[in-house]
Amino acid sequence: MTFSEQIIYAMVKPAKYRELLDLKKGRSVLFVLVITLMLGVIGFAIPIAAVISGFGGFEKLFGSTMRPMSVHQGTMTIEEPFFMHVGNLKFVINTEAERVSDERLSVEGAYVAIGSKEVRLAISGNGKVTDYAVYKVSDFFAEGFSNASLIRMIPWIYAVLILSFLVSCLGYFIKYAFLSLVFSITVNAMNKHMELGLSFGQVFMLCYYGQTLGIIISNFNSALSLLPQMIVSFVCVMISIRMITSAIVSLKGPGSPRMS
């Protein structure tokens, strides 16, 4: 079985799960790894790449789009207010006052808001702005910090984005591995009752395979914001349950997967 067949069978052919469960453990691990990386690309890399492409790259952003800014004696100044959002994270630089006011943080999301004297890390939601941390500008920026300093930091910004991508992938792995484990509790009871002869590892992978189509649909929708995510998530859970139960019915037929 090729790897592409493994993905197709997992997504749309629960009757083929018998063959999937007979694959070596290394193939199962590879499948989980590839799906995890795919989700990271869909949910993190593509949206971030679209934002970066939208403003023409960081060098253009810091060198020409953002007006001249500088830090002198612990005070930041910028010729014109600056605003940028990356997903739900928003960056605001407005040095008309020492502190960026709540009125400028009215759109829901997470903020890094920089005034002339203070840096606010805040969350806006339900008509309320909550500060999680407030720092002095001098705590964040060295004397003489400017647009040129930001340009020199571009390699570090990309390093942080790569790290964030890996953390995002880890989050997806934990989320869907946990859901597979939850499904496995019920499916393993059915496995024993129906005498399917599956090991718990095979039950876990059956549940992970069964989620594949729903996982991809849900995360594509989340990345593109096509439909309300709560509704899509519910539908995808129903799809996963349908795939898992269909696979169990097919496994009750002649033969059974080999024990790992």
Tab-separated table of C-alpha atoms in Angstrom:
chain	number	residue	atom	x	y	z
A	1	MET	CA	0.000	0.000	0.000
A	2	THR	CA	1.372	3.394	-0.961
A	3	PHE	CA	1.296	6.292	1.492
A	4	SER	CA	-1.181	8.208	-0.686
A	5	GLU	CA	-3.493	5.181	-0.584
A	6	GLN	CA	-3.115	5.133	3.191
A	7	ILE	CA	-4.376	8.722	3.390
A	8	ILE	CA	-7.229	8.157	0.906
A	9	TYR	CA	-8.388	4.995	2.678
A	10	ALA	CA	-8.305	6.799	6.034
A	11	MET	CA	-10.410	9.663	4.672
A	12	VAL	CA	-13.086	7.909	2.659
A	13	LYS	CA	-12.848	4.103	2.835
A	14	PRO	CA	-13.524	2.743	6.337
A	15	ALA	CA	-13.978	-0.721	4.797
A	16	LYS	CA	-10.228	-0.626	4.077
A	17	TYR	CA	-9.259	0.009	7.697
A	18	ARG	CA	-8.481	-3.706	8.064
A	19	GLU	CA	-5.535	-3.169	5.696
A	20	LEU	CA	-4.503	0.024	7.486
A	21	LEU	CA	-4.416	-1.715	10.857
A	22	ASP	CA	-2.223	-4.466	9.411
A	23	LEU	CA	0.481	-1.969	8.427
A	24	LYS	CA	3.705	-1.811	10.411
A	25	LYS	CA	3.835	0.563	13.383
A	26	GLY	CA	6.291	2.794	11.535
A	27	ARG	CA	3.692	3.503	8.853
A	28	SER	CA	1.144	4.468	11.514
A	29	VAL	CA	3.644	6.817	13.174
A	30	LEU	CA	4.490	8.354	9.784
A	31	PHE	CA	0.791	8.861	9.046
A	32	VAL	CA	0.217	10.707	12.330
A	33	LEU	CA	3.344	12.826	11.737
A	34	VAL	CA	2.323	13.804	8.190
A	35	ILE	CA	-1.248	14.672	9.210
A	36	THR	CA	0.117	16.755	12.093
A	37	LEU	CA	2.464	18.675	9.777
A	38	MET	CA	-0.359	19.106	7.249
A	39	LEU	CA	-2.564	20.657	9.929
A	40	GLY	CA	0.272	22.977	10.928
A	41	VAL	CA	0.606	24.122	7.324
A	42	ILE	CA	-3.170	24.622	6.935
A	43	GLY	CA	-3.782	26.290	10.275
A	44	PHE	CA	-0.566	28.275	10.762
A	45	ALA	CA	1.872	28.412	7.854
A	46	ILE	CA	-0.564	29.336	5.051
A	47	PRO	CA	-2.344	32.148	6.978
A	48	ILE	CA	0.984	33.579	8.164
A	49	ALA	CA	2.474	33.363	4.655
A	50	ALA	CA	-0.597	35.152	3.274
A	51	VAL	CA	-0.191	37.982	5.779
A	52	ILE	CA	3.542	38.351	5.074
A	53	SER	CA	2.890	38.320	1.322
A	54	GLY	CA	0.133	40.889	1.812
A	55	PHE	CA	2.487	43.512	3.211
A	56	GLY	CA	5.322	42.599	0.829
A	57	GLY	CA	7.700	41.051	3.345
A	58	PHE	CA	9.150	42.302	6.616
A	59	GLU	CA	11.860	44.433	5.026
A	60	LYS	CA	9.282	46.459	3.097
A	61	LEU	CA	7.024	46.598	6.154
A	62	PHE	CA	9.721	47.968	8.465
A	63	GLY	CA	11.594	49.990	5.859
A	64	SER	CA	8.791	51.848	4.074
A	65	THR	CA	5.260	50.905	5.184
A	66	MET	CA	5.939	51.678	8.839
A	67	ARG	CA	6.730	55.351	9.349
A	68	PRO	CA	10.024	56.264	11.079
A	69	MET	CA	10.054	55.310	14.760
A	70	SER	CA	12.731	55.572	17.437
A	71	VAL	CA	13.334	55.153	21.156
A	72	HIS	CA	15.088	57.902	23.107
A	73	GLN	CA	15.463	58.016	26.891
A	74	GLY	CA	12.778	55.375	27.389
A	75	THR	CA	10.252	57.105	25.153
A	76	MET	CA	9.073	55.788	21.799
A	77	THR	CA	7.986	58.086	18.991
A	78	ILE	CA	6.539	57.255	15.577
A	79	GLU	CA	5.520	59.711	12.865
A	80	GLU	CA	2.148	58.020	12.240
A	81	PRO	CA	0.250	55.339	14.231
A	82	PHE	CA	0.936	51.798	13.014
A	83	PHE	CA	-1.450	48.840	13.047
A	84	MET	CA	-0.965	45.260	11.852
A	85	HIS	CA	-2.775	42.023	12.590
A	86	VAL	CA	-1.587	38.447	12.175
A	87	GLY	CA	-4.551	36.165	12.771
A	88	ASN	CA	-6.033	37.176	16.122
A	89	LEU	CA	-2.811	38.866	17.242
A	90	LYS	CA	-2.755	42.611	16.641
A	91	PHE	CA	0.157	45.052	16.877
A	92	VAL	CA	-0.520	48.723	17.602
A	93	ILE	CA	2.048	51.509	17.879
A	94	ASN	CA	0.504	54.839	18.785
A	95	THR	CA	2.730	57.279	20.646
A	96	GLU	CA	0.252	60.163	20.897
A	97	ALA	CA	-0.088	59.220	24.568
A	98	GLU	CA	2.018	57.308	27.074
A	99	ARG	CA	-0.443	54.407	27.000
A	100	VAL	CA	-2.590	53.095	24.126
A	101	SER	CA	-6.180	53.618	25.231
A	102	ASP	CA	-8.817	50.892	25.490
A	103	GLU	CA	-10.806	52.642	22.745
A	104	ARG	CA	-8.066	51.762	20.249
A	105	LEU	CA	-8.278	48.089	21.266
A	106	SER	CA	-11.997	47.685	20.624
A	107	VAL	CA	-11.738	44.908	18.000
A	108	GLU	CA	-11.693	41.496	19.673
A	109	GLY	CA	-8.337	39.716	19.804
A	110	ALA	CA	-4.934	39.720	21.474
A	111	TYR	CA	-2.889	42.912	21.377
A	112	VAL	CA	0.666	44.130	21.685
A	113	ALA	CA	-0.073	47.834	22.123
A	114	ILE	CA	2.848	50.246	22.340
A	115	GLY	CA	2.444	53.820	23.550
A	116	SER	CA	5.191	56.369	24.118
A	117	LYS	CA	5.976	54.991	27.600
A	118	GLU	CA	4.112	51.680	28.018
A	119	VAL	CA	3.787	48.329	26.264
A	120	ARG	CA	0.479	46.588	26.905
A	121	LEU	CA	-0.111	42.866	26.335
A	122	ALA	CA	-3.874	42.716	26.375
A	123	ILE	CA	-6.943	40.731	25.368
A	124	SER	CA	-10.059	42.443	24.025
A	125	GLY	CA	-13.367	40.592	24.160
A	126	ASN	CA	-17.012	41.042	25.153
A	127	GLY	CA	-16.573	44.810	25.182
A	128	LYS	CA	-13.794	44.647	27.784
A	129	VAL	CA	-10.010	45.022	27.544
A	130	THR	CA	-7.942	42.996	30.017
A	131	ASP	CA	-4.225	43.597	30.545
A	132	TYR	CA	-2.138	40.459	31.038
A	133	ALA	CA	1.078	42.427	31.428
A	134	VAL	CA	2.214	46.035	31.221
A	135	TYR	CA	5.847	47.000	30.699
A	136	LYS	CA	7.860	50.143	30.270
A	137	VAL	CA	9.076	50.831	26.724
A	138	SER	CA	12.637	50.721	28.092
A	139	ASP	CA	12.029	47.116	29.261
A	140	PHE	CA	11.358	46.071	25.661
A	141	PHE	CA	13.466	48.376	23.511
A	142	ALA	CA	17.068	49.528	23.834
A	143	GLU	CA	18.095	53.150	23.543
A	144	GLY	CA	18.247	54.162	19.880
A	145	PHE	CA	15.940	51.361	18.697
A	146	SER	CA	14.566	52.197	15.247
A	147	ASN	CA	13.217	50.802	11.976
A	148	ALA	CA	16.745	49.723	11.060
A	149	SER	CA	16.865	47.697	14.287
A	150	LEU	CA	13.674	45.902	13.241
A	151	ILE	CA	15.151	45.072	9.838
A	152	ARG	CA	18.200	43.534	11.525
A	153	MET	CA	15.829	41.381	13.601
A	154	ILE	CA	14.116	39.811	10.577
A	155	PRO	CA	16.099	36.499	10.774
A	156	TRP	CA	15.049	36.192	14.428
A	157	ILE	CA	11.431	36.903	13.513
A	158	TYR	CA	11.481	34.027	11.031
A	159	ALA	CA	13.128	31.790	13.646
A	160	VAL	CA	10.283	32.603	16.057
A	161	LEU	CA	7.715	31.866	13.342
A	162	ILE	CA	9.315	28.468	12.662
A	163	LEU	CA	9.266	27.692	16.389
A	164	SER	CA	5.639	28.818	16.544
A	165	PHE	CA	4.836	26.498	13.625
A	166	LEU	CA	6.352	23.545	15.478
A	167	VAL	CA	4.475	24.452	18.659
A	168	SER	CA	1.284	24.694	16.588
A	169	CYS	CA	1.925	21.207	15.188
A	170	LEU	CA	2.485	19.868	18.691
A	171	GLY	CA	-0.821	21.399	19.748
A	172	TYR	CA	-2.636	19.675	16.881
A	173	PHE	CA	-1.004	16.351	17.757
A	174	ILE	CA	-2.033	16.607	21.420
A	175	LYS	CA	-5.584	17.659	20.504
A	176	TYR	CA	-6.319	14.854	18.061
A	177	ALA	CA	-4.379	12.198	19.957
A	178	PHE	CA	-6.481	13.059	23.012
A	179	LEU	CA	-9.707	12.819	20.985
A	180	SER	CA	-8.556	9.473	19.590
A	181	LEU	CA	-7.922	8.296	23.136
A	182	VAL	CA	-11.424	9.390	24.186
A	183	PHE	CA	-12.981	7.551	21.231
A	184	SER	CA	-10.765	4.542	22.003
A	185	ILE	CA	-12.347	4.005	25.417
A	186	THR	CA	-15.727	3.264	23.836
A	187	VAL	CA	-14.350	1.507	20.763
A	188	ASN	CA	-12.145	-0.780	22.859
A	189	ALA	CA	-15.206	-1.906	24.824
A	190	MET	CA	-16.886	-2.729	21.483
A	191	ASN	CA	-13.693	-4.474	20.384
A	192	LYS	CA	-13.821	-6.796	23.374
A	193	HIS	CA	-17.584	-7.351	23.178
A	194	MET	CA	-17.469	-8.172	19.444
A	195	GLU	CA	-14.219	-10.171	19.834
A	196	LEU	CA	-12.471	-8.279	17.039
A	197	GLY	CA	-9.044	-9.170	18.428
A	198	LEU	CA	-7.582	-5.662	18.178
A	199	SER	CA	-4.801	-4.468	20.425
A	200	PHE	CA	-5.336	-1.121	22.142
A	201	GLY	CA	-2.782	0.432	19.777
A	202	GLN	CA	-4.838	-0.731	16.808
A	203	VAL	CA	-8.006	0.650	18.405
A	204	PHE	CA	-6.254	3.991	18.884
A	205	MET	CA	-5.143	4.095	15.242
A	206	LEU	CA	-8.628	3.083	14.049
A	207	CYS	CA	-9.995	6.111	15.916
A	208	TYR	CA	-7.269	8.373	14.530
A	209	TYR	CA	-7.882	7.171	10.972
A	210	GLY	CA	-11.606	7.720	11.502
A	211	GLN	CA	-11.018	11.366	12.404
A	212	THR	CA	-8.873	12.163	9.354
A	213	LEU	CA	-11.571	13.528	7.043
A	214	GLY	CA	-13.205	15.555	9.812
A	215	ILE	CA	-9.838	16.909	10.968
A	216	ILE	CA	-8.957	18.203	7.508
A	217	ILE	CA	-12.407	19.703	6.814
A	218	SER	CA	-12.533	21.412	10.209
A	219	ASN	CA	-9.089	22.967	9.921
A	220	PHE	CA	-9.550	24.111	6.323
A	221	ASN	CA	-12.749	25.842	7.412
A	222	SER	CA	-10.996	27.402	10.396
A	223	ALA	CA	-8.183	28.723	8.191
A	224	LEU	CA	-10.533	30.118	5.532
A	225	SER	CA	-13.420	31.146	7.842
A	226	LEU	CA	-16.020	29.844	5.387
A	227	LEU	CA	-18.707	28.701	7.863
A	228	PRO	CA	-19.309	29.074	11.633
A	229	GLN	CA	-16.619	26.909	13.214
A	230	MET	CA	-18.857	25.508	15.952
A	231	ILE	CA	-21.266	24.071	13.377
A	232	VAL	CA	-18.452	22.663	11.239
A	233	SER	CA	-16.775	21.105	14.286
A	234	PHE	CA	-20.035	19.378	15.267
A	235	VAL	CA	-20.531	18.038	11.738
A	236	CYS	CA	-16.932	16.790	11.661
A	237	VAL	CA	-17.366	14.935	14.945
A	238	MET	CA	-20.430	13.229	13.442
A	239	ILE	CA	-18.374	12.341	10.345
A	240	SER	CA	-15.661	10.857	12.561
A	241	ILE	CA	-18.156	8.762	14.522
A	242	ARG	CA	-19.694	7.550	11.258
A	243	MET	CA	-16.284	6.554	9.863
A	244	ILE	CA	-15.307	4.731	13.058
A	245	THR	CA	-18.569	2.799	13.354
A	246	SER	CA	-18.459	1.865	9.649
A	247	ALA	CA	-14.922	0.554	10.141
A	248	ILE	CA	-15.998	-1.549	13.131
A	249	VAL	CA	-18.839	-3.073	11.116
A	250	SER	CA	-16.417	-3.965	8.313
A	251	LEU	CA	-13.977	-5.525	10.802
A	252	LYS	CA	-16.716	-7.855	12.046
A	253	GLY	CA	-16.590	-9.576	8.671
A	254	PRO	CA	-14.390	-12.600	7.813
A	255	GLY	CA	-10.844	-12.418	9.105
A	256	SER	CA	-9.344	-9.972	11.574
A	257	PRO	CA	-6.324	-7.692	11.730
A	258	ARG	CA	-3.076	-9.287	12.827
A	259	MET	CA	-2.009	-8.551	16.382
A	260	SER	CA	0.872	-6.037	16.520
